[in-house]
Short mmCIF file of C-alpha atoms in Angstrom, two decimals:
data_model
loop_
_atom_site.label_atom_id
_atom_site.label_comp_id
_atom_site.label_asym_id
_atom_site.label_seq_id
_atom_site.Cartn_x
_atom_site.Cartn_y
_atom_site.Cartn_z
CA MET A 582 -18.28 1.43 -3.87
CA ILE A 583 -17.00 -2.08 -3.41
CA ILE A 584 -13.51 -3.51 -2.80
CA GLU A 585 -13.58 -6.60 -4.92
CA SER A 586 -12.19 -9.73 -3.38
CA ARG A 587 -9.22 -9.98 -5.72
CA PHE A 588 -7.89 -6.67 -4.30
CA ASN A 589 -7.17 -8.24 -0.91
CA GLY A 590 -4.29 -7.56 1.43
CA PRO A 591 -4.41 -9.68 4.58
CA PRO A 592 -6.86 -12.63 4.22
CA GLY A 593 -10.46 -11.44 4.19
CA SER A 594 -9.73 -7.71 3.89
CA GLY A 595 -8.86 -5.14 1.19
CA ASN A 596 -5.29 -4.13 0.37
CA GLY A 597 -4.76 -0.92 2.27
CA GLY A 598 -3.36 1.05 -0.66
CA TRP A 599 -5.98 -0.06 -3.18
CA SER A 600 -8.76 0.54 -0.68
CA ALA A 601 -7.49 3.96 0.22
CA GLY A 602 -7.25 4.83 -3.49
CA ILE A 603 -10.89 3.81 -4.02
CA PHE A 604 -12.00 5.77 -0.96
CA ALA A 605 -10.02 8.87 -2.06
CA ALA A 606 -11.46 8.74 -5.59
CA ASN A 607 -14.97 8.50 -4.32
CA HIS A 608 -14.46 11.34 -1.82
CA GLY A 609 -13.70 13.63 -4.78
CA ALA A 610 -11.47 16.12 -2.88
CA ASP A 611 -9.13 18.40 -4.70
CA GLY A 612 -5.44 18.13 -3.79
CA PRO A 613 -3.66 15.57 -1.60
CA VAL A 614 -5.83 13.51 0.73
CA GLU A 615 -5.08 11.31 3.67
CA VAL A 616 -6.94 8.07 4.32
CA THR A 617 -6.98 6.55 7.82
CA LEU A 618 -8.15 2.97 8.03
CA ARG A 619 -10.19 2.42 11.17
CA ARG A 620 -10.91 -1.26 10.53
CA PRO A 621 -9.86 -3.77 7.83
CA PRO A 622 -11.69 -2.83 4.64
CA PRO A 623 -14.32 -5.50 4.02
CA LEU A 624 -14.40 -7.29 0.68
CA ASP A 625 -17.37 -7.45 -1.73
CA THR A 626 -19.35 -5.16 0.59
CA PRO A 627 -21.20 -1.96 -0.45
CA LEU A 628 -19.55 0.99 1.25
CA THR A 629 -20.55 4.64 1.28
CA VAL A 630 -18.72 7.98 1.92
CA VAL A 631 -20.54 10.48 4.12
CA ASP A 632 -18.59 13.71 4.88
CA GLY A 633 -15.37 11.93 4.41
CA ASP A 634 -16.28 8.91 6.54
CA VAL A 635 -16.40 5.51 4.85
CA LEU A 636 -19.22 3.45 6.33
CA ASP A 637 -20.25 -0.23 5.97
CA PRO A 638 -23.87 -1.21 5.52
CA ASP A 639 -24.33 -1.36 9.32
CA GLY A 640 -23.05 2.25 9.64
CA ARG A 641 -19.66 1.21 11.19
CA LEU A 642 -16.69 3.41 10.37
CA VAL A 643 -14.26 1.75 8.00
CA ALA A 644 -12.04 4.68 7.07
CA GLN A 645 -11.76 8.47 7.13
CA VAL A 646 -10.73 10.68 4.25
CA ARG A 647 -9.31 14.10 5.04
CA PRO A 648 -7.22 16.85 3.33
CA ALA A 649 -3.51 15.91 3.66
CA GLY A 650 -1.87 19.37 3.65
CA ASP A 651 1.62 19.44 2.19
CA PRO A 652 2.33 16.80 -0.49
CA PRO A 653 4.48 13.87 0.61
CA PRO A 654 8.16 14.12 -0.23
CA ALA A 655 9.66 11.93 -2.93
CA VAL A 656 12.08 9.05 -2.29
CA SER A 657 15.02 9.35 -4.65
CA PRO A 658 14.92 6.94 -7.63
CA VAL A 659 17.23 4.17 -8.78
CA GLY A 660 17.70 2.70 -12.23
CA PRO A 661 15.71 -0.28 -13.47
CA ALA A 662 18.73 -2.61 -13.35
CA THR A 663 19.33 -1.74 -9.68
CA ALA A 664 15.70 -2.26 -8.84
CA ALA A 665 15.61 -5.61 -10.59
CA ALA A 666 18.81 -6.77 -8.82
CA VAL A 667 17.58 -6.03 -5.32
CA SER A 668 14.10 -7.33 -6.10
CA ALA A 669 15.62 -10.74 -6.66
CA ALA A 670 16.43 -10.84 -2.95
CA TYR A 671 12.90 -9.78 -1.90
CA PRO A 672 12.49 -11.20 1.63
CA GLY A 673 8.83 -11.86 1.03
CA LEU A 674 9.71 -14.70 -1.33
CA ARG A 675 10.99 -16.67 1.73
CA ASP A 676 8.88 -15.30 4.57
CA HIS A 677 5.72 -13.29 3.85
CA PRO A 678 3.01 -12.53 6.47
CA PHE A 679 0.32 -12.27 3.76
CA PRO A 680 1.53 -14.24 0.65
CA GLY A 681 -1.80 -13.69 -1.11
CA CYS A 682 -1.55 -9.88 -1.02
CA TYR A 683 -2.69 -8.31 -4.33
CA VAL A 684 0.30 -5.98 -4.35
CA CYS A 685 3.33 -7.82 -3.00
CA GLY A 686 2.20 -11.40 -2.47
CA PRO A 687 4.29 -14.05 -4.22
CA ASP A 688 1.37 -16.43 -4.38
CA ARG A 689 -0.60 -14.07 -6.65
CA THR A 690 -0.09 -14.62 -10.33
CA ASP A 691 -2.85 -12.05 -11.02
CA GLY A 692 -1.63 -9.35 -8.67
CA LEU A 693 0.81 -6.50 -9.16
CA ARG A 694 3.76 -8.64 -8.07
CA ILE A 695 5.82 -5.79 -6.66
CA PHE A 696 8.75 -7.41 -4.84
CA PRO A 697 10.80 -4.74 -3.03
CA GLY A 698 14.39 -5.59 -2.08
CA ARG A 699 16.63 -3.63 0.22
CA LEU A 700 19.22 -1.20 -1.02
CA PRO A 701 22.52 -0.82 0.91
CA ASP A 702 21.29 2.50 2.38
CA GLY A 703 18.08 0.87 3.77
CA ARG A 704 15.74 2.15 1.07
CA THR A 705 13.66 -0.43 -0.83
CA ALA A 706 13.36 -0.65 -4.62
CA ALA A 707 11.34 -2.78 -7.03
CA PRO A 708 10.47 -2.91 -10.70
CA PHE A 709 6.80 -2.60 -11.55
CA ARG A 710 5.03 -3.32 -14.81
CA ALA A 711 1.80 -1.39 -15.04
CA PRO A 712 -1.23 -3.69 -15.50
CA ASP A 713 -4.13 -3.21 -17.84
CA PRO A 714 -6.21 -1.27 -16.96
CA VAL A 715 -4.51 1.40 -14.81
CA VAL A 716 -6.61 3.59 -12.53
CA PRO A 717 -5.57 6.01 -9.75
CA ALA A 718 -6.18 3.23 -7.16
CA THR A 719 -3.50 1.21 -8.95
CA VAL A 720 -0.95 3.90 -8.15
CA TRP A 721 -2.15 4.06 -4.52
CA ALA A 722 -1.71 0.33 -4.29
CA ALA A 723 1.70 0.41 -5.80
CA LEU A 724 2.69 3.11 -3.28
CA ASP A 725 1.57 0.94 -0.36
CA CYS A 726 3.66 -2.15 0.24
CA PRO A 727 7.12 -1.05 -1.00
CA GLY A 728 7.36 1.44 1.88
CA GLY A 729 6.12 -1.15 4.34
CA TRP A 730 8.96 -3.51 3.36
CA ALA A 731 11.42 -0.90 4.63
CA VAL A 732 10.36 -1.96 8.17
CA LEU A 733 8.84 -5.38 7.81
CA ALA A 734 10.95 -8.17 9.29
CA PRO A 735 10.48 -11.91 9.87
CA GLY A 736 8.12 -12.39 12.77
CA ARG A 737 7.26 -8.66 12.81
CA PRO A 738 4.33 -8.10 10.39
CA TYR A 739 2.95 -4.64 9.85
CA VAL A 740 -0.37 -3.41 8.34
CA LEU A 741 -1.26 -0.09 6.84
CA GLY A 742 -2.93 2.37 9.20
CA ARG A 743 -2.81 5.70 7.31
CA ILE A 744 -1.65 6.85 3.93
CA ALA A 745 -1.54 10.24 2.19
CA ALA A 746 -0.76 10.09 -1.54
CA VAL A 747 -0.42 12.34 -4.60
CA VAL A 748 -0.96 10.83 -8.09
CA ASP A 749 1.11 13.02 -10.45
CA GLY A 750 0.36 10.81 -13.46
CA LEU A 751 -0.79 7.36 -14.52
CA PRO A 752 1.57 4.90 -16.18
CA VAL A 753 0.48 3.40 -19.46
CA PRO A 754 -0.40 -0.33 -19.29
CA GLY A 755 2.75 -2.23 -19.92
CA ASP A 756 5.06 0.57 -18.79
CA ASP A 757 8.14 -0.64 -16.86
CA CYS A 758 8.32 1.55 -13.77
CA VAL A 759 10.43 1.67 -10.62
CA ILE A 760 9.21 2.15 -7.04
CA THR A 761 11.36 3.22 -4.13
CA GLY A 762 10.56 3.28 -0.40
CA ALA A 763 12.21 4.47 2.78
CA ALA A 764 11.62 4.35 6.50
CA VAL A 765 11.26 7.81 8.03
CA GLU A 766 10.64 6.94 11.68
CA VAL A 767 9.98 3.91 13.80
CA VAL A 768 8.51 4.47 17.31
CA GLY A 769 7.13 1.59 19.24
CA ARG A 770 4.64 -0.28 17.05
CA LYS A 771 4.27 2.57 14.52
CA ALA A 772 6.46 3.17 11.50
CA VAL A 773 6.26 6.17 9.12
CA VAL A 774 7.46 5.38 5.57
CA ASP A 775 7.65 7.18 2.27
CA THR A 776 7.17 5.61 -1.20
CA SER A 777 7.61 6.96 -4.75
CA LEU A 778 6.67 5.66 -8.22
CA TYR A 779 8.70 6.60 -11.30
CA GLY A 780 7.74 6.01 -14.87
CA PRO A 781 9.92 4.51 -17.64
CA THR A 782 11.32 7.99 -18.54
CA GLY A 783 12.16 8.70 -14.84
CA ALA A 784 9.14 11.04 -14.35
CA LEU A 785 7.64 11.04 -10.85
CA LEU A 786 4.18 9.57 -11.13
CA GLY A 787 3.19 9.23 -7.45
CA ARG A 788 4.37 9.64 -3.88
CA ALA A 789 2.99 8.72 -0.53
CA ARG A 790 3.66 8.97 3.20
CA ALA A 791 2.18 6.23 5.32
CA THR A 792 1.93 5.07 8.86
CA TRP A 793 2.24 1.31 9.36
CA VAL A 794 1.30 -0.48 12.61
CA ALA A 795 3.03 -3.64 13.80
CA VAL A 796 0.65 -6.51 14.42
CA SER A 797 0.85 -7.64 18.02
CA PRO A 798 2.07 -11.25 18.17
CA GLN A 799 -0.50 -13.79 19.21
CA PRO A 800 0.05 -15.31 22.60
CA ALA A 801 1.45 -18.83 22.53
CA SER A 802 -1.18 -21.51 23.02
CA ARG A 803 -0.83 -23.72 26.06
CA PRO A 804 -1.33 -27.49 25.96
#
């Protein structure tokens, strides 16, 4: 399996949600699975799954796929108009740590362009038009960034460390969907978030619980 370069997250590595979805699909497990990223998923590189371990060509561990246990809970939905209204104030339009991200990067005209805004209660919400084609990894990707934006803040970037997801159904290409996210817990550099995807009829199509890790700030250079 290969994470193609256009499915990037931070520069030079795969989007966490898309990559996890590809790893989960190739693992072939029944029921919910949890994917833990052990290093940034490399792009355009052949990867293999051996007993749930995703390995690069040199045998280095990229990710681990394991049974997830109980399905993640759902984040309550909002209507499309509400999602569109808060999306207009998406903070990533002004300050984005990875503006080329396939899922939420404003610089990507060929990405999913999911722009989560903040609701008054702290949840995030965003409209999402399903691309063509749609595969399970598309849903994993859509369930990634909207939860992260419940904790992301200027000068405090986070990256995905672990995600457990359930795909209840695939949207049809062109479907206008809504995604909601919520912070569950923030302790130190780690944040646990939930995300849910709802179809145009309001049906729950996917849900995820993820652990995000704050990126340590780089030390200031000295003259």
